[in-house]
Short mmCIF file of C-alpha atoms and ligand atoms in Angstrom, two decimals:
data_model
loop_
_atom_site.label_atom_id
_atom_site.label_comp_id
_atom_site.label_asym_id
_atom_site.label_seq_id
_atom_site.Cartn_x
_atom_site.Cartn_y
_atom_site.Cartn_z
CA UNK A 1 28.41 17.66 36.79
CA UNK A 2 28.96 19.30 39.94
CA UNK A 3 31.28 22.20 39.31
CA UNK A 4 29.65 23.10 36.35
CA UNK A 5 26.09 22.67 37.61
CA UNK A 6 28.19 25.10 40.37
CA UNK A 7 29.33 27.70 37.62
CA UNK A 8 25.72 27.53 36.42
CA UNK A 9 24.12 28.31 39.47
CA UNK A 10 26.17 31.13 39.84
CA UNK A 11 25.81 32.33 36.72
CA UNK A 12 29.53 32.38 35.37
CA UNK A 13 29.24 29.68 32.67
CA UNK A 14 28.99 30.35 28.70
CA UNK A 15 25.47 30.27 27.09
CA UNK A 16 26.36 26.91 25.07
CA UNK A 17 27.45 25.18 28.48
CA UNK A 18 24.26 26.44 30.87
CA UNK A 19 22.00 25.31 27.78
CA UNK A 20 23.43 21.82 28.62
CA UNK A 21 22.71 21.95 32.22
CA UNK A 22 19.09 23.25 32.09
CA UNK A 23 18.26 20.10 29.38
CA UNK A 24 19.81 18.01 32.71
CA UNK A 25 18.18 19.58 35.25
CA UNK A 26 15.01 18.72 33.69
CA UNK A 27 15.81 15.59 33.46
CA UNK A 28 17.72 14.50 36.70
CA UNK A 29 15.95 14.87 39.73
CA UNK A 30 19.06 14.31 41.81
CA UNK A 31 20.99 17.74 40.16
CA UNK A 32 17.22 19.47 39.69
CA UNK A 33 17.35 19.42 43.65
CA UNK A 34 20.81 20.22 44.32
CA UNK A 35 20.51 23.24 41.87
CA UNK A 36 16.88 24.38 43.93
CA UNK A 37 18.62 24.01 47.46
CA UNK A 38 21.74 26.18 46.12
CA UNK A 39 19.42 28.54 44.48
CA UNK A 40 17.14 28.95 47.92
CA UNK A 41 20.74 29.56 49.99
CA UNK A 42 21.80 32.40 47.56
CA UNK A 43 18.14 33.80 47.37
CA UNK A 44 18.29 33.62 51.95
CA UNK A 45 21.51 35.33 51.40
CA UNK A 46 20.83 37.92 49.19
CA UNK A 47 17.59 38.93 51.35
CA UNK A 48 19.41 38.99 54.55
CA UNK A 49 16.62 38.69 56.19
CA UNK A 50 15.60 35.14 57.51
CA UNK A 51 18.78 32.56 57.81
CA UNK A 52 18.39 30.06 55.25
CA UNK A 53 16.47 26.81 55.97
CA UNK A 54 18.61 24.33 58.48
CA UNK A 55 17.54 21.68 56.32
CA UNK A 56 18.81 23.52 53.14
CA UNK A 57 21.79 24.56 54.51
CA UNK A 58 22.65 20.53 55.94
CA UNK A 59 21.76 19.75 52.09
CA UNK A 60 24.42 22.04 50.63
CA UNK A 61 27.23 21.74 53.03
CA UNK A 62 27.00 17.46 51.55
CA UNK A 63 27.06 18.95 48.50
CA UNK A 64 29.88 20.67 48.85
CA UNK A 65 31.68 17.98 50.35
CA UNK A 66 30.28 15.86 47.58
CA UNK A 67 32.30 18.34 44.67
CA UNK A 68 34.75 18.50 46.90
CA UNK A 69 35.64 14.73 46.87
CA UNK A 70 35.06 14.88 42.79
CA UNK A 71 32.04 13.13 42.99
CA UNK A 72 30.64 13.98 39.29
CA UNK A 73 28.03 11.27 39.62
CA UNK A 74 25.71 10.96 37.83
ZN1 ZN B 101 22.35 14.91 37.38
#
């Protein structure tokens, strides 16, 4: 899941494909969170204003180490 849910977030993933992932994210609360923390990071970014939350940022530097180990789970 996580490179896609990755390609999603980032919007470079076909329609078919981020159809898939939204029917997840509704439904996993693990990738649902993952997908909010990524999306709060690129919205802190984009403002440049305010650095992103500490605690958002500690959550999406494990999951990048998390895709990159492979860990697809679940
Ligand atoms: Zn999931």
């Amino acid at each position: 899941m996580g490179r896609q849910l990755q390609r999603y977030l980032d919007g470079v993933i076909d329609a078919e494909t981020a159809a898939l992932i939204e029917a997840h994210l509704e439904d996993c609360r693990r990738c649902g969170l993952e997908a909010e923390t990524y999306r709060q990071i690129k919205a802190a970014l984009a403002a440049r204003r305010l650095p992103p939350p500490p605690d958002a940022v500690q959550r999406l530097r494990e999951f990048g180490l998390r895709l990159s180990r492979g860990d697809r789970s679940p």
